[in-house]
Tab-separated table of C-alpha atoms in Angstrom:
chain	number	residue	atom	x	y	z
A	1	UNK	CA	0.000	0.000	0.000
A	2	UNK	CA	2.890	2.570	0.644
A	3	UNK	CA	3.921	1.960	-2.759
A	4	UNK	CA	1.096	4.420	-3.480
A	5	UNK	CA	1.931	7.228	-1.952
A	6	UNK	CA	3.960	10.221	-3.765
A	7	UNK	CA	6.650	12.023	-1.991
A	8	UNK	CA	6.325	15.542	-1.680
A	9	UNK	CA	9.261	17.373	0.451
A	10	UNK	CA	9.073	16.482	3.499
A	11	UNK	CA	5.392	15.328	3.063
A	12	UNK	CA	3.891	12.094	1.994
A	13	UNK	CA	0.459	12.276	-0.482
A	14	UNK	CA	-1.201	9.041	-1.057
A	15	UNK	CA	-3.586	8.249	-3.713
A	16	UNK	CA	-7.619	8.497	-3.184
A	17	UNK	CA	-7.406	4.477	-4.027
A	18	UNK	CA	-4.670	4.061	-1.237
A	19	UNK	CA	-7.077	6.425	1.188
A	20	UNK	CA	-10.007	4.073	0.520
A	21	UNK	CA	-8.484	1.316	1.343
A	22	UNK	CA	-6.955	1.934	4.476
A	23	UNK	CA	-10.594	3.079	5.181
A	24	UNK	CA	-12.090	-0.300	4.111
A	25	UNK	CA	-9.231	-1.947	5.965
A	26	UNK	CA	-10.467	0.157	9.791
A	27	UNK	CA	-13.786	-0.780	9.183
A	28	UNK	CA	-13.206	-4.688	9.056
A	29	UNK	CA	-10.760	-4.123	11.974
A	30	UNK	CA	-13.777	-2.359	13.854
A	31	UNK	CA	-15.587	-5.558	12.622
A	32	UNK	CA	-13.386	-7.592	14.698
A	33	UNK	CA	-12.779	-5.286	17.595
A	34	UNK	CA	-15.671	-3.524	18.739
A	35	UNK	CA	-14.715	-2.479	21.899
A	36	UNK	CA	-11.750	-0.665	20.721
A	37	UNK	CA	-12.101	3.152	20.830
A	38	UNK	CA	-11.145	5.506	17.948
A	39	UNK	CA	-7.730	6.017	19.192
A	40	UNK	CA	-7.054	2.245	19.709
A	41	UNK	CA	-8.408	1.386	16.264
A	42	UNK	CA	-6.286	3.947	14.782
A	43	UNK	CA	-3.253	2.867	16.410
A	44	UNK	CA	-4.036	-0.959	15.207
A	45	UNK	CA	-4.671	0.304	12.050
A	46	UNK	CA	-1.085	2.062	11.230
A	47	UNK	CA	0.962	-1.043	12.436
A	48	UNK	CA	-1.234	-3.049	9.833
A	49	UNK	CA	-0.910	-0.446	6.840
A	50	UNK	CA	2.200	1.177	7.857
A	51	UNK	CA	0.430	4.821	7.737
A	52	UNK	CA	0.861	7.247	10.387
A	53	UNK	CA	-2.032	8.003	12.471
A	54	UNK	CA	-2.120	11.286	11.541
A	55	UNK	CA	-2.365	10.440	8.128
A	56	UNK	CA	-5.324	8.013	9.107
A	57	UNK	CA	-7.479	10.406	10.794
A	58	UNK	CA	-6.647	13.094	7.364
A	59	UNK	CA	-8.528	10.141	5.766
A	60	UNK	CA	-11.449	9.860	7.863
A	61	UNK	CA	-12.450	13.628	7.527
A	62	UNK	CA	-11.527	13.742	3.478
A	63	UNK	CA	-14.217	10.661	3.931
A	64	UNK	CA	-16.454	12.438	5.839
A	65	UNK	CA	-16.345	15.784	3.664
A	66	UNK	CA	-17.217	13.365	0.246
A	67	UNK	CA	-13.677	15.090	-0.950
A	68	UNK	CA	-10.823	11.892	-1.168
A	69	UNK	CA	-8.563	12.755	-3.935
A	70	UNK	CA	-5.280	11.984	-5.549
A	71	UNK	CA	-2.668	14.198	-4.938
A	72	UNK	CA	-1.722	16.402	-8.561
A	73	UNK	CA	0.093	14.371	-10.779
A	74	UNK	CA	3.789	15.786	-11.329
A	75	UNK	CA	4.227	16.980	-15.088
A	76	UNK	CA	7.557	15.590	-16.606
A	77	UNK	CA	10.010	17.680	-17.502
A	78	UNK	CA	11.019	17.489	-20.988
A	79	UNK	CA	14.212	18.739	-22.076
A	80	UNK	CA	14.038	22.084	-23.841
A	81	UNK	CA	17.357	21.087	-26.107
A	82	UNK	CA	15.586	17.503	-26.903
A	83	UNK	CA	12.564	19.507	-27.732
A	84	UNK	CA	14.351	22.094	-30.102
A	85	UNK	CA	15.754	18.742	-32.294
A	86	UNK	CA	13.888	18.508	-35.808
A	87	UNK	CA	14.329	16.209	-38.608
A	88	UNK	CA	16.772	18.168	-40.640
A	89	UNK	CA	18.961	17.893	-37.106
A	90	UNK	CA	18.328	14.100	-36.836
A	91	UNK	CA	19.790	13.921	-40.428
A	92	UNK	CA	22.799	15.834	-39.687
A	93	UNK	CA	23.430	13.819	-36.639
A	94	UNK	CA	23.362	10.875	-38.710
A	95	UNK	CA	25.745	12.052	-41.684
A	96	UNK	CA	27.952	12.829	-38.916
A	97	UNK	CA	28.023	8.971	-37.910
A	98	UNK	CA	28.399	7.768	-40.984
A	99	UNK	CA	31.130	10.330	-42.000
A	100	UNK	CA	33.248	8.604	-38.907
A	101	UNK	CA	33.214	4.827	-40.642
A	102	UNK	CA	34.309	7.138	-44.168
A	103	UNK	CA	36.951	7.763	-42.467
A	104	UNK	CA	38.097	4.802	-41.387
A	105	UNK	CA	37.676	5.571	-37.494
A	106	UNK	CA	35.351	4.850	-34.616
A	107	UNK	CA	32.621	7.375	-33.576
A	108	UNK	CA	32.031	7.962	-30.205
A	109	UNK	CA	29.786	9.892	-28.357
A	110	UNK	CA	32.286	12.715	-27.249
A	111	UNK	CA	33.396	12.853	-30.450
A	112	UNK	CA	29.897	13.171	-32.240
A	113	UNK	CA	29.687	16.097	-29.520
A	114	UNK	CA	32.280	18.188	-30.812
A	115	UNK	CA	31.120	18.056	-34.680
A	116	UNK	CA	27.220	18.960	-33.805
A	117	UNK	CA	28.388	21.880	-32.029
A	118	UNK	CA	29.322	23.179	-35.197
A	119	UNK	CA	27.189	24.838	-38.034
A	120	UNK	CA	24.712	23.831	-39.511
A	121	UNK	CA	23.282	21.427	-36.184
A	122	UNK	CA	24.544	23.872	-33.841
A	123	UNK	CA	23.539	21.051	-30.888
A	124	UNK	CA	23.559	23.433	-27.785
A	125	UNK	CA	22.742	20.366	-25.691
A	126	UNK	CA	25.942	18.287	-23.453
A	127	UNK	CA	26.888	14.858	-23.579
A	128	UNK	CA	23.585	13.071	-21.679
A	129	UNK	CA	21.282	14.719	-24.147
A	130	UNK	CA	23.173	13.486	-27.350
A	131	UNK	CA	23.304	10.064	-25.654
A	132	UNK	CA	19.603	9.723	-25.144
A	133	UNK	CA	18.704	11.295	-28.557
A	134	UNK	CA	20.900	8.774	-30.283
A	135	UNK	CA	19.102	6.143	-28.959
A	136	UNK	CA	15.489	7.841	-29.743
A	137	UNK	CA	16.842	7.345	-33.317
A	138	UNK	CA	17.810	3.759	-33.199
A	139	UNK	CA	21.619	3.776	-32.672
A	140	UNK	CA	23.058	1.422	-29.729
A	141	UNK	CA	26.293	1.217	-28.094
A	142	UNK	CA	27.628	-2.595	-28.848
A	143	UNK	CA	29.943	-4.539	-26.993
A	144	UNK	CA	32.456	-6.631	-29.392
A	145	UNK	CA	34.056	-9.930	-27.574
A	146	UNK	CA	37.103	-8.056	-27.816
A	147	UNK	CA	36.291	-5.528	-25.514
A	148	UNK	CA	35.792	-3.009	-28.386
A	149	UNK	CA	32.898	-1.019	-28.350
A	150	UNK	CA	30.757	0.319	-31.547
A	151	UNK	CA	28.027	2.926	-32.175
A	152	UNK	CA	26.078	1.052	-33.886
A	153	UNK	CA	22.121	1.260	-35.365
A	154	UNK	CA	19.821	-1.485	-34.430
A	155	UNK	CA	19.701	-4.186	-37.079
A	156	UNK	CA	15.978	-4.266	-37.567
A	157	UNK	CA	16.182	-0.421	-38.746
A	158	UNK	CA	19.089	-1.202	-41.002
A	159	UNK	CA	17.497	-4.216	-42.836
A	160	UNK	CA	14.381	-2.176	-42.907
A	161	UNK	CA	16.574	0.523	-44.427
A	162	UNK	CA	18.512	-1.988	-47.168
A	163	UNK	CA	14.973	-3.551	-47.835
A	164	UNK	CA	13.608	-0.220	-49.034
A	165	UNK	CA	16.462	0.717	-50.532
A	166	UNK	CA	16.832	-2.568	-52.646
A	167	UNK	CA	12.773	-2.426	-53.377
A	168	UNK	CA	12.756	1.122	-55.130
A	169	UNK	CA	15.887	0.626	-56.792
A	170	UNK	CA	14.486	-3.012	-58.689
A	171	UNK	CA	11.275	-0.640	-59.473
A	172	UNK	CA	13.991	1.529	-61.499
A	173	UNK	CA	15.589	-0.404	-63.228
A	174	UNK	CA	12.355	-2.685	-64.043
A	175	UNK	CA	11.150	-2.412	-67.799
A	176	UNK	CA	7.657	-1.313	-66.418
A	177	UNK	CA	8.381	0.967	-63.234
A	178	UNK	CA	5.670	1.971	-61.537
A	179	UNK	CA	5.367	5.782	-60.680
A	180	UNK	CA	6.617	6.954	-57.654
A	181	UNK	CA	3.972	8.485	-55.296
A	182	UNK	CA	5.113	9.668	-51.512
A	183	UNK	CA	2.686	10.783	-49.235
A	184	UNK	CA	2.639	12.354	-46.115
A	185	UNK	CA	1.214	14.631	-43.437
A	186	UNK	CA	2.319	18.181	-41.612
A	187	UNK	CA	0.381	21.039	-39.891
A	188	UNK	CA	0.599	24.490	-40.276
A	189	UNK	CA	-0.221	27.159	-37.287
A	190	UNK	CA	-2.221	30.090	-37.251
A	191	UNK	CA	0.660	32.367	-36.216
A	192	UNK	CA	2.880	31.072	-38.497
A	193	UNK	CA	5.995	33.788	-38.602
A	194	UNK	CA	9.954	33.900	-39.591
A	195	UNK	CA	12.410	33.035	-36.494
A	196	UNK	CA	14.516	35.861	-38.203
A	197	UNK	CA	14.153	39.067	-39.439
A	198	UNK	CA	16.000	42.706	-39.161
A	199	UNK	CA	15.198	44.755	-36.374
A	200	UNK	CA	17.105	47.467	-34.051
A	201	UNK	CA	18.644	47.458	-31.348
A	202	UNK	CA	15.882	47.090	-28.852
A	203	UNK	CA	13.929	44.490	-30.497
A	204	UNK	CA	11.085	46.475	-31.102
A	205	UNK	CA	10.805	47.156	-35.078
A	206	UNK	CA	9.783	43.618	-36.693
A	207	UNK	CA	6.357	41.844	-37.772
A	208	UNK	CA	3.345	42.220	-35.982
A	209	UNK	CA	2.485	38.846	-34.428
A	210	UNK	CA	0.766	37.501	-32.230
A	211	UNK	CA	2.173	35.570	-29.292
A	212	UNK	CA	1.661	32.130	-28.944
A	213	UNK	CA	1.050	29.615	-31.645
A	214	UNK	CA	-2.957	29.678	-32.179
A	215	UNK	CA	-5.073	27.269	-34.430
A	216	UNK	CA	-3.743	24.297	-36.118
A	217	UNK	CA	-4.415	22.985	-39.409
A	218	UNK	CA	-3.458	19.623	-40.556
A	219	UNK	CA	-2.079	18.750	-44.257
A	220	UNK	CA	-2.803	15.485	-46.102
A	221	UNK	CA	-1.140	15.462	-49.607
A	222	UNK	CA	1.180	13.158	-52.102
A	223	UNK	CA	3.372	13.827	-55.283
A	224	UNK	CA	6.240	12.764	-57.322
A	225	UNK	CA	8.021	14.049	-60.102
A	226	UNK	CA	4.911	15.137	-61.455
A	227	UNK	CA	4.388	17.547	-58.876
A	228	UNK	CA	1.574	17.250	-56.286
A	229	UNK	CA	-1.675	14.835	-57.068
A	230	UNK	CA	-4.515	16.648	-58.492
A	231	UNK	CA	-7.152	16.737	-55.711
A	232	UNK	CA	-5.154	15.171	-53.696
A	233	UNK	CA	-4.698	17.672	-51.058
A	234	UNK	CA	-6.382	17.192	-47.574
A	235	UNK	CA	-6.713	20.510	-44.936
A	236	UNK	CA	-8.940	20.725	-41.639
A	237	UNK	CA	-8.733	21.923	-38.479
A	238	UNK	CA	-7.013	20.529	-35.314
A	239	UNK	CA	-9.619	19.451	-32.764
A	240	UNK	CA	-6.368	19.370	-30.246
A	241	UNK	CA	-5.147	23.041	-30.428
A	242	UNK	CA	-1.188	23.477	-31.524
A	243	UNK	CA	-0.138	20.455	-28.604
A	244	UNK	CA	1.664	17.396	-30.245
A	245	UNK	CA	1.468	17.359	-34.302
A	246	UNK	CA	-0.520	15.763	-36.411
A	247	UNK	CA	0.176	12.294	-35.460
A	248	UNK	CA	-2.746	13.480	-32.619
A	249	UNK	CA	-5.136	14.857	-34.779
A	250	UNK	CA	-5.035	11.588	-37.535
A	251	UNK	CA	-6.100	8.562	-37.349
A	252	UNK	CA	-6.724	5.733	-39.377
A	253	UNK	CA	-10.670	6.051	-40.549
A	254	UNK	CA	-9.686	9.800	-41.063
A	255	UNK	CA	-6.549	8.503	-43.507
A	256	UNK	CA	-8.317	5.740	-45.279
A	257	UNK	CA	-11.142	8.011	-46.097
A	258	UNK	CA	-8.474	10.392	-47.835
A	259	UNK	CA	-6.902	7.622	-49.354
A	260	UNK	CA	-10.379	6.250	-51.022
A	261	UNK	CA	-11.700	9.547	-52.091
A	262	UNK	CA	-8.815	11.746	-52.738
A	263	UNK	CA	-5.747	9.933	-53.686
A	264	UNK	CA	-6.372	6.828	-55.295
A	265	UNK	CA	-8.789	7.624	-57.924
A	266	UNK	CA	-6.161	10.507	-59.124
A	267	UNK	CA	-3.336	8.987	-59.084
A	268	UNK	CA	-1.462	6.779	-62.382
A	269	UNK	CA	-1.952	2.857	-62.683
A	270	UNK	CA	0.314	0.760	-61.032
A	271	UNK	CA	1.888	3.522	-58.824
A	272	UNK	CA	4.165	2.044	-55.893
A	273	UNK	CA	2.653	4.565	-52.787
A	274	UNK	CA	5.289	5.383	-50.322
A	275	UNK	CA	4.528	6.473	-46.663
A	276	UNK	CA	6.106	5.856	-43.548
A	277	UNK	CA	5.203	3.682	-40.527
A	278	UNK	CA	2.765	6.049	-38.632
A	279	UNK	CA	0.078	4.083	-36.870
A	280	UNK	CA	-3.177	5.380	-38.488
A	281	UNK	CA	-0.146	4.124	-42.020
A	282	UNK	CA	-0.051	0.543	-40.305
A	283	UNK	CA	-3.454	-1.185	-39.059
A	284	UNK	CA	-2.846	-4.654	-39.152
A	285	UNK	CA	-5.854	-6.911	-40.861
A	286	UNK	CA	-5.042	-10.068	-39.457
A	287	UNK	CA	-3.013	-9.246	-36.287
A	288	UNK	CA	-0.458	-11.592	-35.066
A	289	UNK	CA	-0.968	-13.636	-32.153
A	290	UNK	CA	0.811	-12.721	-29.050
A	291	UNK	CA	2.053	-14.357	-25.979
A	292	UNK	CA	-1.640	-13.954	-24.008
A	293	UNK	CA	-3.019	-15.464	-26.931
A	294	UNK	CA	-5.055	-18.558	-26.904
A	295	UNK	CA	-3.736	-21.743	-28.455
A	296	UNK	CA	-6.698	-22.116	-30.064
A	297	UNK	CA	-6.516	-18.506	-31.599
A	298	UNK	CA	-2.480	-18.954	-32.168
A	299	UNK	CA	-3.737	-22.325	-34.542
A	300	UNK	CA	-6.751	-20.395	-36.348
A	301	UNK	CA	-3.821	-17.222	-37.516
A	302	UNK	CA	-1.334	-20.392	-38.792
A	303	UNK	CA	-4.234	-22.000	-40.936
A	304	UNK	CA	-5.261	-19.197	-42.206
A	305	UNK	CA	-2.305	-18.305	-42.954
A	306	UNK	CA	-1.365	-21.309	-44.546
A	307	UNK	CA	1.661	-22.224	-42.578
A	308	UNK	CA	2.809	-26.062	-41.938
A	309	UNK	CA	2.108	-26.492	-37.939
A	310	UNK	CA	1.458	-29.616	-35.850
A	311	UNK	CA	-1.515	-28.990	-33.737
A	312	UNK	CA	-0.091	-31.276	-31.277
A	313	UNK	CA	2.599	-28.873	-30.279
A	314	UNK	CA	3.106	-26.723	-27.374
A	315	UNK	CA	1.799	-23.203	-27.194
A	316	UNK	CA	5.363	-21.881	-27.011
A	317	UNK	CA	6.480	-23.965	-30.565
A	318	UNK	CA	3.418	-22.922	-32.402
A	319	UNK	CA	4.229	-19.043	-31.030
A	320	UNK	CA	8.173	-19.263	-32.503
A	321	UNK	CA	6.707	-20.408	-36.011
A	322	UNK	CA	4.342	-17.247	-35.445
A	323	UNK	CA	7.662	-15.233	-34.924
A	324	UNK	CA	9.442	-16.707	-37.818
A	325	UNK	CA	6.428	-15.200	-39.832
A	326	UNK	CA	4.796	-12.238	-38.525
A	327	UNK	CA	5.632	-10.810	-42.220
A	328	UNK	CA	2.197	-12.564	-43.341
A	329	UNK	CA	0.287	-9.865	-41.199
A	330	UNK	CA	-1.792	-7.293	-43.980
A	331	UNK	CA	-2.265	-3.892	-43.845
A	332	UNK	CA	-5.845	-2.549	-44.353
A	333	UNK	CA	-4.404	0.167	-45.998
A	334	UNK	CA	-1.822	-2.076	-48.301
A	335	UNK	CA	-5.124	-4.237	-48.976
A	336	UNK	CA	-6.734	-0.697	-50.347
A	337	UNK	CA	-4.011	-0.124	-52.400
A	338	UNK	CA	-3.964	-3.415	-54.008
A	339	UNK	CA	-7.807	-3.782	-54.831
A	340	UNK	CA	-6.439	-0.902	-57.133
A	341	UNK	CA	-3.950	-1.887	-58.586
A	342	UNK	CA	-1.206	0.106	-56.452
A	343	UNK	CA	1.561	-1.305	-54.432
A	344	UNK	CA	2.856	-0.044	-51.077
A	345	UNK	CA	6.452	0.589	-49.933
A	346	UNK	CA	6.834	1.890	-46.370
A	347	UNK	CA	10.103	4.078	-45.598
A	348	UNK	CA	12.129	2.059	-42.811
A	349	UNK	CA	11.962	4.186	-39.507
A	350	UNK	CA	13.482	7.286	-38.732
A	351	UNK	CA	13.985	8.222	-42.150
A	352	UNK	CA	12.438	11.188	-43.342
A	353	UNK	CA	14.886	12.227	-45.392
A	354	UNK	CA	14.185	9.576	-48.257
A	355	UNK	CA	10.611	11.379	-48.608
A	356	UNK	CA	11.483	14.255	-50.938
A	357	UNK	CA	8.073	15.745	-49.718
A	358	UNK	CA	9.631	16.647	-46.185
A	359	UNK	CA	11.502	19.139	-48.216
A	360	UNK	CA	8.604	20.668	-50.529
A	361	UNK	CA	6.696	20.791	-46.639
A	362	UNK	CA	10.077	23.255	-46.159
A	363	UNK	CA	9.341	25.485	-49.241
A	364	UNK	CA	6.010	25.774	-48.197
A	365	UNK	CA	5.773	26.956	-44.342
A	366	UNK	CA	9.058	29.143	-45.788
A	367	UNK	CA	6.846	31.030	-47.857
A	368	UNK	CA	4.011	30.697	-45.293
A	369	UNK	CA	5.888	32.461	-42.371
A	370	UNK	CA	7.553	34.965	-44.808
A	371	UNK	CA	3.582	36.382	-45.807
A	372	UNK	CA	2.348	35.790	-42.467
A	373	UNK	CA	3.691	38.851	-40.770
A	374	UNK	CA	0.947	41.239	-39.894
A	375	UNK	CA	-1.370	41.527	-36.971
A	376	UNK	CA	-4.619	40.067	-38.662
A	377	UNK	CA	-3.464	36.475	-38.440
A	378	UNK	CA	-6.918	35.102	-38.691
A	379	UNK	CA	-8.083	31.687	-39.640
A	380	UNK	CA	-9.167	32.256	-42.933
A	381	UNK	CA	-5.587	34.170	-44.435
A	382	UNK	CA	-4.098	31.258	-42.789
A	383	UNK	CA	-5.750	28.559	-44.816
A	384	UNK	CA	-5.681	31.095	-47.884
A	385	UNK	CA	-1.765	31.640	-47.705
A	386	UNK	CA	-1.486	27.968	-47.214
A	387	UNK	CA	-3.323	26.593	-50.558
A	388	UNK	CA	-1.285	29.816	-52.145
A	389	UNK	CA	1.755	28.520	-50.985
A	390	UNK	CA	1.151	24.750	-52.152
A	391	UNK	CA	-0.318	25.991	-55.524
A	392	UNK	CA	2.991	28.178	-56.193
A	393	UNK	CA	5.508	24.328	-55.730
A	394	UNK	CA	5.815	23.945	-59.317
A	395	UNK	CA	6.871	20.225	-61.039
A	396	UNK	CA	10.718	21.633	-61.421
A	397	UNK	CA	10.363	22.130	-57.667
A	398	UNK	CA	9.110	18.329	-57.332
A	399	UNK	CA	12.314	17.260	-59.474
A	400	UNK	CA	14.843	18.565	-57.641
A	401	UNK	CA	13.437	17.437	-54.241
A	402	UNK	CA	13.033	13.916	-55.601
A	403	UNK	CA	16.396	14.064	-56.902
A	404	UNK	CA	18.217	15.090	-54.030
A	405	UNK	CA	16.180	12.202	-52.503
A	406	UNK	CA	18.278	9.355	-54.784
A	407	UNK	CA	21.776	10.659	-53.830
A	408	UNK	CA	20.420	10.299	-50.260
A	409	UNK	CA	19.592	7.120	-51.529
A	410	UNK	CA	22.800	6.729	-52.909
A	411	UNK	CA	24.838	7.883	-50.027
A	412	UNK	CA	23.172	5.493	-47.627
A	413	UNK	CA	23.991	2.333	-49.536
A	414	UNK	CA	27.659	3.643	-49.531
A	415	UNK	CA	27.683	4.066	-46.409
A	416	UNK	CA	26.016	0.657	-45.387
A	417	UNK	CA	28.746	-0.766	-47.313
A	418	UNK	CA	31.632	0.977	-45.308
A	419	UNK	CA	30.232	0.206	-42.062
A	420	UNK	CA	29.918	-3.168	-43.076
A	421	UNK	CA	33.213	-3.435	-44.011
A	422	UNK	CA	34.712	-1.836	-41.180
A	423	UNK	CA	32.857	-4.270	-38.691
A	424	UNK	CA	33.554	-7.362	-40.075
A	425	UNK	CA	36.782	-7.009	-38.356
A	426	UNK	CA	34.746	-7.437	-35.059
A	427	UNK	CA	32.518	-10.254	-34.243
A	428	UNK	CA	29.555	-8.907	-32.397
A	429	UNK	CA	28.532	-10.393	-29.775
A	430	UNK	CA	24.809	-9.987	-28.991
A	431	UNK	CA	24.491	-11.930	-25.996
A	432	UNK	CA	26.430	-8.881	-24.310
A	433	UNK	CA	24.230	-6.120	-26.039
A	434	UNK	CA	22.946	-3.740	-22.943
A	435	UNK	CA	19.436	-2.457	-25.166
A	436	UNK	CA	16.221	-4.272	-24.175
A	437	UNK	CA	15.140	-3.829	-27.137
A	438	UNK	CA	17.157	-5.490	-29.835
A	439	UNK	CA	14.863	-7.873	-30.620
């Protein structure tokens, strides 16, 4: 029961489910001992809970006033250098890695330190916030069996990575590729402004704005080299304010809805549709079974699934076939796609920087904040300057984006082959691997 409580200074607050216990608990002990007084039954009652008396009798009259409550939840602090990290910073951070095995030497953290510090990253952050935001994006710190050590990315984001990167190039160089459609989703605020601008010396002469960030709409488009889809764009409202993105304000009936209505029907045959692995991206049709699962369920998902099994097996055998396979799950949206004629490719994790549209969502809030610098910052101009903005990315604009994309492309796969190369001269050992998570 003391595991309930919260420690505040020198004070402990326990929970109203703790406090209604402990009530419960004095009442059965009254049960038993009726002669006891209220002093007695509150002293028998804190060596059986291990509350203090005082604490006890706080509970009686929060009881007797209808008012037991939890105490207020603390709010976590979140790191305001974590916080200023974007996706053009994650990709910096990652070049840097990379640029180490180029080289020919060893990254470590201290060293990763001293290049983000530089332009363009400018990481103002110290050695505990690079470390934890390394591992946000998938890299892990590997023990070798001779006691080397390697910064390394976690293997199931690097065969994701040489699984795209091996898909789209076969599309290529195919004699019938399909077209190349990537998708994805962004938000726009109401007080949209430049972070810089010219002003004197007292900060006073600049753009009218208003503080704060205001409204939020949410963008829902796709394009290629062809520029964006015709109809295909997708604007509303935030129901949750300017908190989070738009990860909180999608979700999958909302996507699938745009998907039926406003991008497949305008998009070419046979397009391969590339999106990434948000959640509302990846409902799962026929869902794997799990540990909890019955045996009877686990055998229903192998049949239909087609998969040799002996029924006769253990729960935990018929489970590690499960494993082996959980590539048969379906995607409703992949299913979609199909019924169409389309094919899906999802970008492996923490990649944003093989979807050339991260970079026409750049051009766009550019010229956005540059025209939103007055006083009247109202909804409508908002929306207005935002369909200007995406009307005025022209198909050269699409090019370039998607061709900076492929040398991305290209630059990973050299770099894939360099770290490879460089860590064949260790044997990792994965027994000794300190993440959780590996698997």
């Amino acid at each position: 029961m003391a595991e309930n409580l919260q420690s505040v200074g020198c004070k402990q607050q326990y929970s109203s489910q703790t406090k209604l216990v402990a009530l419960r608990v004095r009442e059965y002990l009254r049960s038993l001992h009726p002669l006891l007084n209220e002093g007695e039954l509150d002293n028998e009652l804190a060596v059986a809970t291990g509350i203090s008396v005082r604490s006890l009798q706080r509970f009686k009259r929060e009881a007797k006033d209808n008012c037991v409550s939890s105490p207020p939840s603390k709010r976590q602090k979140t790191s305001p250098v974590l916080n200023s990290i974007d996706k053009f910073d994650e990709e910096c951070i990652r070049r840097v890695i990379a640029s180490f095995y180029d080289r020919g030497e060893i990254p470590t953290v201290e060293s990763i330190l001293e290049k983000i510090k530089e332009a363009p990253i400018n990481f103002k952050g110290q050695r505990t916030s690079l470390y934890r935001w390394m591992k946000k994006m998938g890299f892990r710190f590997k023990k070798t069996d001779r006691g080397r050590h390697l910064i390394m990315e976690r293997q199931d984001i690097v065969l994701a990575r040489c699984k795209y990167l091996r898909r789209i190039k076969e599309n290529r160089e195919s004699c019938n590729p399909r077209p190349e459609i990537y998708i994805d989703e962004t938000w726009v605020n109401q007080n949209e402004c430049v972070d810089k601008c010219w002003t004197n010396c007292d900060g006073k002469l600049g753009p009218k704005v208003k503080s704060g960030r205001g409204a939020r709409f949410i963008i829902v488009h796709a394009g290629g080299v062809d520029g964006f889809v015709p109809g295909g764009l997708h604007m509303f409202r935030s129901k949750n304010g300017n908190k989070g993105d738009y990860h909180d304000s999608m979700n999958h009936e909302n996507f699938c809805s745009w998907l039926d209505n406003k991008l497949l029907p305008n998009i070419p045959p046979k397009s391969l549709i590339i999106m990434d692995n948000a959640s509302y991206h990846c409902k799962v049709v026929n869902k794997a079974p799990i540990q909890s699962s019955r045996k009877q369920d686990i055998l229903k998902w192998l049949v239909e699934n087609d998969l040799p099994h002996n029924p006769l097996h253990t729960k935990a055998e018929l489970l590690h076939i499960v494993k082996k396979n959980k590539e048969k799950e379906e995607y409703s949206v992949d299913e979609m796609a199909e019924k169409h004629g389309h094919e899906v490719l999802r970008l492996p994790p923490y990649h944003c920087q093989l979807n050339p549209i991260e970079l026409i969502w750049a051009q766009v809030k550019e010229e956005i904040r540059k025209n939103n610098s007055n006083s009247s910052q109202k909804l409508r101009v908002i929306e207005e300057l935002t369909r200007k903005a995406m009307n005025n990315v022209t198909v050269e604009n699409w090019k370039k984006c998607v061709a900076h994309t492929k040398k991305v492309e290209d630059e990973f796969r050299r770099n894939d082959i360099v770290v490879n190369h460089m860590v064949e001269k260790f044997i990792i050992n994965i027994s000794n691997d300190s993440s959780s998570d590996e698997e």
